[in-house]
Amino acid sequence: MTTTSQSTARLAVDGGPPVRDPTRPWPRWPEPAPGAEHNLAQVLHSGRWAISSPAVDGAELFERRFARDFARYVGSRHCVPVDHGSSALVVALEALRLPFGSTVLVPALTWTASATAALRAGLVPVLVDVDPLTGCVGPDQLDTSVDARAVVAVHWASVMADVPALVAAADRHGMAVVEDAAQAHGGTWEGRQAGSMGRLGCFSFQHGKVLSGGEGGAVVTDDDELAPVLEELRADSRRYRRDSTPRGELDLEESASVQGANFCMSEFNAAVLCAQLTRLDAQHAVRNANYALLTELLADVPGVRLLQPPPRQTRMSIYEGTIIFDELPPGRTNADVAAALTAELGKRCYVTDEPLHRSVLLRPWTKPVLAPLAERFVELHRDRRYPNTERLADRSVQTHHSTFLGGERDMHDVAEAIAKVLTVR
Ligand SMILES: Cc1ncc(COP(=O)(O)O)c(C=O)c1O
């Protein structure tokens, strides 16, 4: 790492020369995998753009193929694809059939969908603090004072929640564990995949995720009774026929054991995802090697580190690289540091999503249909504190996983930029 010129340099954000040559590109995201174009063209001309379309000549729907491939990848018995990660959480929580207004624990450090999904499922999210080292909810954060019936275990940024420990603790209190693995495809905990350890696991395939179909989501489970319920919840109370489909008929039958809605994944999304999944493990290997290198390089920079996985996490799925500062440069916020790093690197660095207890995106009282839940939500959040969440959110800067999809030189640039931003005034 070059540090000699730093004391005399000016920050790029103040008009100085940037650490990285602006003409050097960063890896593009998303990058179409081999086969994606072919799959898309196949859908385009197949006469079947949705799973709710009449069968044609016995060709398999991409949605079915993706469900099978992804279930195998995660190591779960069932996978039900949906249109968004948020919908995955809604149908997963609905599948638990909890009484209206039941409380569900949700970590404060997550995207708003982890909590709004609970509201959409007729439940009240109760925001809890996170583990100070991982940013995830752990057994110590299981608040037993609100009679919660479920906990949404979010795997945050690149590290995993200790789901086996959460399941053990939650079982004692009659809570179901729903994994929110929207940011964690392919992460493993003692060899077990994110999403496969709770009662249900939910994924997002939105544009920025490590596995992307533009939009999309999926629920996985080993529970043979929940799987058909999930199918109905996402396809207007219909599920796939168990017999073969006559030509011109729908693959869906009106089994109707529960009120569903349309959360179906389009054939276009599924076609892209089938191809992208074949690249995921190779991309993990590149990102993880670069992450390890950056971790090493930052060991030479006092007061800063990359978020590290707990010892029992056996593989990281790096959705965001989280740079944590012991102390920020005097007079600067982490948003200032993020802007300075962005200017040095020509790659967007940013602060984490606003923690939910102070996020403007979580306001159930603005929607009449949520009124009874909103009242309880407000009541339950008086006087709650989130010290670990606040500290992590206010002392960290993040960068997208595509930052780690290039070569070693990129990591040297990032380390140099961090050192410069910390030393140059
Ligand atoms: C932790 C988490 N949960 C849920 C979601 C929602 O997924 P989607 O945007 O596909 O609805 C996201 C998306 O960013 C997320 O990061």
Short mmCIF file of C-alpha atoms and ligand atoms in Angstrom, two decimals:
data_model
loop_
_atom_site.label_atom_id
_atom_site.label_comp_id
_atom_site.label_asym_id
_atom_site.label_seq_id
_atom_site.Cartn_x
_atom_site.Cartn_y
_atom_site.Cartn_z
CA MET A 1 0.00 0.00 0.00
CA THR A 2 1.31 3.49 -0.87
CA THR A 3 1.20 5.83 2.10
CA THR A 4 4.14 8.18 1.57
CA SER A 5 2.32 10.93 -0.29
CA GLN A 6 -0.68 10.95 2.01
CA SER A 7 0.39 13.55 4.52
CA THR A 8 0.83 16.15 1.79
CA ALA A 9 -2.07 15.04 -0.41
CA ARG A 10 -5.47 16.63 -0.55
CA LEU A 11 -8.56 14.47 -0.45
CA ALA A 12 -10.23 13.95 -3.83
CA VAL A 13 -13.48 15.19 -2.30
CA ASP A 14 -11.65 18.51 -1.68
CA GLY A 15 -10.28 18.67 -5.22
CA GLY A 16 -7.10 16.60 -4.73
CA PRO A 17 -5.99 13.74 -7.00
CA PRO A 18 -7.93 10.52 -6.36
CA VAL A 19 -6.23 7.32 -5.22
CA ARG A 20 -7.63 5.39 -8.17
CA ASP A 21 -7.24 6.35 -11.79
CA PRO A 22 -10.82 7.30 -12.76
CA THR A 23 -10.39 5.62 -16.15
CA ARG A 24 -9.93 2.19 -14.52
CA PRO A 25 -13.36 0.57 -14.46
CA TRP A 26 -14.80 -1.47 -11.58
CA PRO A 27 -16.48 -4.81 -12.26
CA ARG A 28 -19.95 -4.33 -13.66
CA TRP A 29 -23.02 -5.51 -11.81
CA PRO A 30 -25.10 -7.38 -12.71
CA GLU A 31 -23.12 -9.38 -15.25
CA PRO A 32 -25.19 -11.78 -17.39
CA ALA A 33 -24.10 -15.41 -16.97
CA PRO A 34 -23.58 -17.67 -19.98
CA GLY A 35 -26.96 -19.03 -21.00
CA ALA A 36 -29.00 -16.08 -19.70
CA GLU A 37 -29.68 -14.65 -23.15
CA HIS A 38 -30.55 -18.05 -24.55
CA ASN A 39 -32.97 -18.72 -21.69
CA LEU A 40 -34.62 -15.33 -22.14
CA ALA A 41 -35.10 -15.87 -25.86
CA GLN A 42 -36.61 -19.26 -25.10
CA VAL A 43 -39.21 -17.69 -22.79
CA LEU A 44 -39.93 -14.94 -25.28
CA HIS A 45 -40.95 -17.44 -27.94
CA SER A 46 -42.38 -20.13 -25.66
CA GLY A 47 -45.91 -18.82 -25.40
CA ARG A 48 -45.53 -19.04 -21.60
CA TRP A 49 -44.50 -15.87 -19.81
CA ALA A 50 -46.13 -16.72 -16.46
CA ILE A 51 -46.74 -19.85 -14.42
CA SER A 52 -50.47 -19.10 -14.71
CA SER A 53 -50.40 -19.75 -18.48
CA PRO A 54 -51.78 -22.74 -20.40
CA ALA A 55 -49.31 -25.61 -20.84
CA VAL A 56 -47.61 -26.00 -24.21
CA ASP A 57 -46.12 -29.31 -25.39
CA GLY A 58 -44.80 -30.45 -22.02
CA ALA A 59 -41.92 -27.89 -21.89
CA GLU A 60 -40.86 -27.30 -18.30
CA LEU A 61 -41.46 -23.87 -16.83
CA PHE A 62 -38.25 -22.04 -15.90
CA GLU A 63 -39.88 -21.27 -12.57
CA ARG A 64 -40.11 -25.00 -11.82
CA ARG A 65 -36.53 -25.55 -12.88
CA PHE A 66 -35.27 -22.67 -10.77
CA ALA A 67 -37.23 -23.91 -7.73
CA ARG A 68 -35.59 -27.31 -8.06
CA ASP A 69 -32.08 -25.93 -8.69
CA PHE A 70 -32.27 -23.43 -5.85
CA ALA A 71 -33.70 -25.95 -3.36
CA ARG A 72 -30.77 -28.21 -4.21
CA TYR A 73 -28.29 -25.34 -3.86
CA VAL A 74 -29.61 -24.38 -0.42
CA GLY A 75 -30.10 -27.98 0.68
CA SER A 76 -33.80 -27.56 1.51
CA ARG A 77 -36.60 -29.94 0.53
CA HIS A 78 -38.81 -27.23 -0.98
CA CYS A 79 -38.42 -23.89 -2.72
CA VAL A 80 -41.34 -21.65 -3.67
CA PRO A 81 -40.25 -18.77 -5.93
CA VAL A 82 -42.05 -15.43 -5.60
CA ASP A 83 -41.90 -11.99 -7.22
CA HIS A 84 -39.84 -10.17 -4.56
CA GLY A 85 -37.89 -10.87 -1.39
CA SER A 86 -40.51 -8.84 0.48
CA SER A 87 -43.22 -11.19 -0.78
CA ALA A 88 -41.13 -14.15 0.37
CA LEU A 89 -41.21 -12.74 3.90
CA VAL A 90 -44.96 -12.01 3.69
CA VAL A 91 -45.92 -15.52 2.59
CA ALA A 92 -43.44 -17.14 5.01
CA LEU A 93 -44.96 -15.24 7.94
CA GLU A 94 -48.51 -15.87 6.67
CA ALA A 95 -47.73 -19.59 6.41
CA LEU A 96 -47.15 -19.68 10.19
CA ARG A 97 -50.88 -18.80 10.61
CA LEU A 98 -50.31 -16.75 13.72
CA PRO A 99 -53.26 -14.88 15.23
CA PHE A 100 -53.79 -11.36 13.86
CA GLY A 101 -51.69 -8.83 15.80
CA SER A 102 -49.15 -11.36 17.14
CA THR A 103 -45.73 -9.85 17.73
CA VAL A 104 -42.65 -10.75 15.70
CA LEU A 105 -39.09 -9.77 16.66
CA VAL A 106 -37.15 -8.02 13.90
CA PRO A 107 -33.61 -6.61 14.23
CA ALA A 108 -33.37 -2.84 13.89
CA LEU A 109 -30.40 -3.18 11.51
CA THR A 110 -32.00 -4.36 8.27
CA TRP A 111 -33.91 -3.20 5.22
CA THR A 112 -37.41 -1.96 5.98
CA ALA A 113 -39.02 -4.98 4.23
CA SER A 114 -38.03 -7.27 7.11
CA ALA A 115 -40.47 -5.30 9.28
CA THR A 116 -43.11 -4.19 6.75
CA ALA A 117 -43.57 -7.82 5.70
CA ALA A 118 -44.73 -8.59 9.25
CA LEU A 119 -47.29 -5.77 9.04
CA ARG A 120 -48.48 -7.01 5.65
CA ALA A 121 -48.96 -10.45 7.21
CA GLY A 122 -51.16 -8.92 9.96
CA LEU A 123 -48.43 -9.02 12.62
CA VAL A 124 -46.68 -6.39 14.73
CA PRO A 125 -42.92 -6.13 14.27
CA VAL A 126 -41.02 -5.41 17.48
CA LEU A 127 -37.59 -3.98 16.74
CA VAL A 128 -34.75 -5.42 18.78
CA ASP A 129 -31.07 -4.51 19.08
CA VAL A 130 -28.35 -6.59 17.40
CA ASP A 131 -25.19 -8.38 18.47
CA PRO A 132 -22.42 -5.76 18.66
CA LEU A 133 -19.93 -7.86 16.68
CA THR A 134 -22.09 -9.28 13.89
CA GLY A 135 -24.92 -6.78 13.46
CA CYS A 136 -27.35 -9.71 13.53
CA VAL A 137 -29.94 -10.72 16.09
CA GLY A 138 -28.69 -13.45 18.45
CA PRO A 139 -30.10 -15.36 21.43
CA ASP A 140 -29.15 -12.45 23.74
CA GLN A 141 -31.44 -10.15 21.79
CA LEU A 142 -34.53 -12.38 22.00
CA ASP A 143 -36.86 -10.13 23.94
CA THR A 144 -39.17 -12.44 25.86
CA SER A 145 -41.20 -9.59 27.39
CA VAL A 146 -43.49 -9.02 24.39
CA ASP A 147 -44.78 -12.58 23.92
CA ALA A 148 -43.38 -12.77 20.38
CA ARG A 149 -44.43 -15.75 18.27
CA ALA A 150 -41.64 -15.51 15.70
CA VAL A 151 -38.27 -13.91 15.08
CA VAL A 152 -36.97 -12.74 11.71
CA ALA A 153 -33.28 -13.68 11.74
CA VAL A 154 -31.64 -11.34 9.25
CA HIS A 155 -28.20 -12.25 7.93
CA TRP A 156 -26.67 -8.80 7.64
CA ALA A 157 -24.30 -7.53 4.94
CA SER A 158 -21.95 -10.54 4.86
CA VAL A 159 -22.14 -12.17 8.25
CA MET A 160 -24.69 -14.64 9.50
CA ALA A 161 -26.98 -14.78 12.49
CA ASP A 162 -26.38 -17.80 14.74
CA VAL A 163 -29.57 -19.54 13.62
CA PRO A 164 -28.99 -22.86 15.43
CA ALA A 165 -28.61 -20.97 18.74
CA LEU A 166 -31.62 -18.80 17.90
CA VAL A 167 -33.73 -21.88 17.10
CA ALA A 168 -32.76 -23.48 20.42
CA ALA A 169 -33.64 -20.32 22.37
CA ALA A 170 -36.77 -19.53 20.32
CA ASP A 171 -38.11 -23.08 20.77
CA ARG A 172 -38.09 -22.58 24.54
CA HIS A 173 -40.38 -19.57 24.10
CA GLY A 174 -42.67 -20.97 21.39
CA MET A 175 -41.24 -18.72 18.67
CA ALA A 176 -40.65 -19.77 15.07
CA VAL A 177 -37.42 -18.65 13.39
CA VAL A 178 -37.82 -17.23 9.89
CA GLU A 179 -34.47 -16.56 8.24
CA ASP A 180 -34.22 -13.42 6.16
CA ALA A 181 -31.42 -14.52 3.85
CA ALA A 182 -32.09 -11.76 1.29
CA GLN A 183 -28.42 -10.78 1.61
CA ALA A 184 -26.91 -14.20 2.23
CA HIS A 185 -27.34 -16.64 -0.67
CA GLY A 186 -24.66 -19.29 -0.29
CA GLY A 187 -23.37 -18.20 3.11
CA THR A 188 -22.78 -21.24 5.32
CA TRP A 189 -22.81 -21.86 9.07
CA GLU A 190 -20.90 -25.00 10.07
CA GLY A 191 -21.52 -26.14 6.49
CA ARG A 192 -25.27 -25.44 6.51
CA GLN A 193 -26.62 -22.92 4.06
CA ALA A 194 -28.22 -19.62 5.05
CA GLY A 195 -31.98 -20.04 4.76
CA SER A 196 -31.94 -23.78 5.46
CA MET A 197 -31.73 -23.73 9.26
CA GLY A 198 -34.88 -21.91 10.40
CA ARG A 199 -38.47 -23.06 9.92
CA LEU A 200 -38.53 -21.05 6.70
CA GLY A 201 -35.83 -19.16 4.78
CA CYS A 202 -36.48 -16.13 2.58
CA PHE A 203 -34.37 -14.78 -0.29
CA SER A 204 -34.41 -11.73 -2.55
CA PHE A 205 -33.16 -11.70 -6.15
CA GLN A 206 -33.46 -7.95 -6.59
CA HIS A 207 -30.90 -6.22 -8.86
CA GLY A 208 -28.15 -5.66 -6.27
CA LYS A 209 -28.27 -9.07 -4.60
CA VAL A 210 -25.48 -11.62 -5.11
CA LEU A 211 -27.97 -13.74 -7.04
CA SER A 212 -30.10 -11.46 -9.17
CA GLY A 213 -32.95 -11.81 -11.63
CA GLY A 214 -33.68 -8.06 -11.61
CA GLU A 215 -36.48 -8.70 -9.12
CA GLY A 216 -37.59 -11.92 -7.49
CA GLY A 217 -37.63 -13.88 -4.28
CA ALA A 218 -38.04 -17.38 -2.86
CA VAL A 219 -39.02 -19.19 0.31
CA VAL A 220 -37.32 -22.46 1.21
CA THR A 221 -38.38 -24.97 3.84
CA ASP A 222 -37.97 -28.61 4.85
CA ASP A 223 -41.53 -28.66 6.14
CA ASP A 224 -43.72 -30.80 3.84
CA GLU A 225 -46.90 -29.32 5.31
CA LEU A 226 -45.88 -25.70 4.93
CA ALA A 227 -44.71 -26.07 1.31
CA PRO A 228 -48.18 -26.46 -0.31
CA VAL A 229 -49.48 -23.64 1.89
CA LEU A 230 -46.69 -21.40 0.60
CA GLU A 231 -47.60 -22.36 -2.96
CA GLU A 232 -51.21 -21.32 -2.43
CA LEU A 233 -50.31 -18.12 -0.62
CA ARG A 234 -48.29 -16.95 -3.62
CA ALA A 235 -50.64 -18.05 -6.47
CA ASP A 236 -54.18 -16.92 -5.55
CA SER A 237 -54.88 -20.10 -3.53
CA ARG A 238 -53.64 -22.40 -6.31
CA ARG A 239 -50.79 -24.86 -6.28
CA TYR A 240 -49.10 -27.00 -8.90
CA ARG A 241 -51.13 -30.03 -10.02
CA ARG A 242 -49.78 -33.29 -8.69
CA ASP A 243 -50.75 -35.13 -11.94
CA SER A 244 -49.49 -34.19 -15.41
CA THR A 245 -51.05 -31.19 -17.13
CA PRO A 246 -53.10 -31.78 -20.31
CA ARG A 247 -52.06 -29.49 -23.18
CA GLY A 248 -53.84 -26.15 -23.01
CA GLU A 249 -54.69 -26.50 -19.30
CA LEU A 250 -53.04 -24.62 -16.43
CA ASP A 251 -50.33 -26.26 -14.33
CA LEU A 252 -52.09 -24.70 -11.32
CA GLU A 253 -55.11 -26.29 -9.66
CA GLU A 254 -57.56 -24.56 -7.31
CA SER A 255 -56.61 -26.43 -4.15
CA ALA A 256 -57.74 -23.41 -2.08
CA SER A 257 -56.98 -24.41 1.49
CA VAL A 258 -55.94 -20.86 2.33
CA GLN A 259 -56.57 -17.37 0.91
CA GLY A 260 -53.68 -16.51 -1.39
CA ALA A 261 -52.67 -13.57 -3.56
CA ASN A 262 -50.57 -13.23 -6.70
CA PHE A 263 -46.90 -13.16 -5.76
CA CYS A 264 -45.76 -15.34 -8.68
CA MET A 265 -42.33 -15.04 -10.23
CA SER A 266 -42.40 -14.26 -13.96
CA GLU A 267 -40.85 -16.70 -16.41
CA PHE A 268 -38.39 -13.98 -17.50
CA ASN A 269 -37.03 -13.61 -13.98
CA ALA A 270 -36.80 -17.37 -13.57
CA ALA A 271 -34.99 -17.77 -16.91
CA VAL A 272 -32.31 -15.28 -15.87
CA LEU A 273 -31.99 -16.81 -12.39
CA CYS A 274 -31.45 -20.34 -13.76
CA ALA A 275 -28.39 -19.03 -15.58
CA GLN A 276 -27.09 -16.72 -12.83
CA LEU A 277 -27.18 -19.51 -10.23
CA THR A 278 -24.55 -21.44 -12.16
CA ARG A 279 -22.06 -18.57 -11.55
CA LEU A 280 -22.77 -17.92 -7.89
CA ASP A 281 -20.14 -20.14 -6.27
CA ALA A 282 -17.36 -18.95 -8.57
CA GLN A 283 -18.29 -15.35 -7.69
CA HIS A 284 -18.25 -16.19 -3.97
CA ALA A 285 -14.70 -17.52 -4.36
CA VAL A 286 -13.47 -14.29 -6.01
CA ARG A 287 -15.21 -12.00 -3.54
CA ASN A 288 -14.09 -13.97 -0.50
CA ALA A 289 -10.44 -14.03 -1.62
CA ASN A 290 -10.51 -10.26 -2.16
CA TYR A 291 -12.27 -9.70 1.17
CA ALA A 292 -9.56 -11.73 2.92
CA LEU A 293 -6.86 -9.65 1.20
CA LEU A 294 -8.51 -6.37 2.19
CA THR A 295 -8.82 -7.64 5.77
CA GLU A 296 -5.06 -8.25 5.76
CA LEU A 297 -4.25 -4.88 4.23
CA LEU A 298 -6.39 -3.07 6.78
CA ALA A 299 -4.53 -4.79 9.61
CA ASP A 300 -1.83 -2.15 8.90
CA VAL A 301 -4.28 0.74 9.23
CA PRO A 302 -4.96 1.60 12.89
CA GLY A 303 -8.56 2.09 14.02
CA VAL A 304 -10.35 0.42 11.14
CA ARG A 305 -11.42 -3.12 10.23
CA LEU A 306 -13.70 -5.04 7.94
CA LEU A 307 -16.71 -6.75 9.50
CA GLN A 308 -15.68 -10.35 10.17
CA PRO A 309 -17.79 -13.50 10.36
CA PRO A 310 -18.25 -15.32 13.67
CA PRO A 311 -16.03 -18.44 14.04
CA ARG A 312 -18.82 -20.89 13.17
CA GLN A 313 -19.64 -19.18 9.88
CA THR A 314 -17.88 -21.37 7.34
CA ARG A 315 -18.42 -19.25 4.24
CA MET A 316 -19.27 -15.61 3.77
CA SER A 317 -21.74 -14.43 1.20
CA ILE A 318 -20.50 -10.90 0.73
CA TYR A 319 -23.44 -8.69 -0.11
CA GLU A 320 -21.83 -5.55 1.23
CA GLY A 321 -18.34 -4.93 2.52
CA THR A 322 -18.71 -3.15 5.87
CA ILE A 323 -15.76 -1.01 6.96
CA ILE A 324 -15.94 -0.25 10.69
CA PHE A 325 -14.10 2.71 12.23
CA ASP A 326 -13.16 2.70 15.92
CA GLU A 327 -13.25 6.49 15.80
CA LEU A 328 -14.17 8.70 12.87
CA PRO A 329 -11.82 11.50 11.79
CA PRO A 330 -12.51 14.57 13.98
CA GLY A 331 -15.47 16.62 12.84
CA ARG A 332 -16.59 14.04 10.25
CA THR A 333 -19.55 11.70 10.16
CA ASN A 334 -19.51 8.32 8.47
CA ALA A 335 -21.53 9.91 5.63
CA ASP A 336 -18.61 12.35 5.13
CA VAL A 337 -16.16 9.43 5.12
CA ALA A 338 -18.34 7.57 2.62
CA ALA A 339 -18.38 10.60 0.30
CA ALA A 340 -14.59 10.96 0.63
CA LEU A 341 -14.03 7.26 -0.19
CA THR A 342 -16.38 7.49 -3.15
CA ALA A 343 -14.34 10.39 -4.52
CA GLU A 344 -11.04 8.54 -4.01
CA LEU A 345 -12.22 5.30 -5.59
CA GLY A 346 -14.81 6.25 -8.18
CA LYS A 347 -16.97 3.55 -6.64
CA ARG A 348 -20.00 4.33 -4.51
CA CYS A 349 -19.41 3.99 -0.78
CA TYR A 350 -22.34 4.68 1.51
CA VAL A 351 -23.69 4.45 5.02
CA THR A 352 -25.87 1.50 5.93
CA ASP A 353 -29.65 1.74 5.60
CA GLU A 354 -31.04 3.88 8.38
CA PRO A 355 -31.77 1.57 11.35
CA LEU A 356 -35.48 0.89 11.47
CA HIS A 357 -36.18 2.58 14.81
CA ARG A 358 -35.24 5.89 13.17
CA SER A 359 -36.10 5.13 9.53
CA VAL A 360 -38.71 7.19 7.70
CA LEU A 361 -39.51 4.09 5.65
CA LEU A 362 -41.25 2.36 8.56
CA ARG A 363 -44.45 4.29 9.31
CA PRO A 364 -47.45 1.95 9.55
CA TRP A 365 -49.70 4.71 10.92
CA THR A 366 -49.83 6.29 7.44
CA LYS A 367 -51.88 3.39 6.02
CA PRO A 368 -55.49 2.98 7.20
CA VAL A 369 -55.53 -0.82 6.79
CA LEU A 370 -52.61 -1.08 9.25
CA ALA A 371 -54.19 1.15 11.91
CA PRO A 372 -54.81 -1.51 14.59
CA LEU A 373 -51.28 -2.88 14.16
CA ALA A 374 -49.73 0.61 14.06
CA GLU A 375 -51.21 1.54 17.42
CA ARG A 376 -49.62 -1.49 19.07
CA PHE A 377 -46.38 -0.87 17.15
CA VAL A 378 -46.11 2.65 18.55
CA GLU A 379 -46.99 1.49 22.07
CA LEU A 380 -44.40 -1.30 22.03
CA HIS A 381 -41.59 1.01 20.86
CA ARG A 382 -41.77 3.59 23.61
CA ASP A 383 -38.49 3.68 25.53
CA ARG A 384 -36.68 0.99 23.51
CA ARG A 385 -32.94 1.45 23.06
CA TYR A 386 -30.60 0.20 20.33
CA PRO A 387 -27.02 0.97 21.43
CA ASN A 388 -25.29 -1.77 19.38
CA THR A 389 -27.29 -0.94 16.27
CA GLU A 390 -26.56 2.78 16.64
CA ARG A 391 -22.84 2.20 17.09
CA LEU A 392 -22.53 -0.06 14.06
CA ALA A 393 -24.68 2.17 11.86
CA ASP A 394 -22.89 5.38 12.84
CA ARG A 395 -19.32 4.05 12.64
CA SER A 396 -19.44 2.09 9.41
CA VAL A 397 -19.26 2.66 5.68
CA GLN A 398 -20.33 0.09 3.13
CA THR A 399 -19.57 -0.81 -0.43
CA HIS A 400 -21.41 -3.14 -2.78
CA HIS A 401 -20.18 -6.69 -3.33
CA SER A 402 -19.18 -5.89 -6.92
CA THR A 403 -16.23 -3.98 -5.39
CA PHE A 404 -14.84 -7.42 -4.52
CA LEU A 405 -15.41 -9.06 -7.90
CA GLY A 406 -12.22 -7.76 -9.51
CA GLY A 407 -8.54 -8.29 -8.72
CA GLU A 408 -6.01 -7.71 -5.95
CA ARG A 409 -5.13 -4.25 -7.21
CA ASP A 410 -8.66 -3.11 -6.43
CA MET A 411 -8.19 -4.14 -2.79
CA HIS A 412 -4.92 -2.18 -2.60
CA ASP A 413 -6.81 0.85 -3.92
CA VAL A 414 -9.54 0.47 -1.29
CA ALA A 415 -7.03 0.07 1.54
CA GLU A 416 -5.03 3.06 0.33
CA ALA A 417 -8.16 5.19 0.05
CA ILE A 418 -9.21 4.28 3.59
CA ALA A 419 -5.76 5.10 4.96
CA LYS A 420 -5.75 8.41 3.10
CA VAL A 421 -9.20 9.43 4.30
CA LEU A 422 -8.16 8.65 7.89
CA THR A 423 -4.88 10.57 7.77
CA VAL A 424 -5.31 13.53 5.42
CA ARG A 425 -7.09 16.51 6.96
C1 LIG B 1 -32.54 -8.02 4.54
C2 LIG B 1 -33.54 -7.80 3.44
N1 LIG B 1 -34.77 -8.33 3.56
C3 LIG B 1 -35.69 -8.18 2.60
C4 LIG B 1 -35.42 -7.48 1.44
C5 LIG B 1 -36.52 -7.30 0.43
O1 LIG B 1 -36.26 -7.85 -0.80
P1 LIG B 1 -36.94 -7.26 -2.14
O2 LIG B 1 -36.32 -5.93 -2.38
O3 LIG B 1 -36.61 -8.26 -3.18
O4 LIG B 1 -38.39 -7.16 -1.90
C6 LIG B 1 -34.16 -6.94 1.26
C7 LIG B 1 -33.83 -6.18 0.04
O5 LIG B 1 -32.95 -5.35 0.03
C8 LIG B 1 -33.18 -7.09 2.28
O6 LIG B 1 -31.96 -6.59 2.17
#
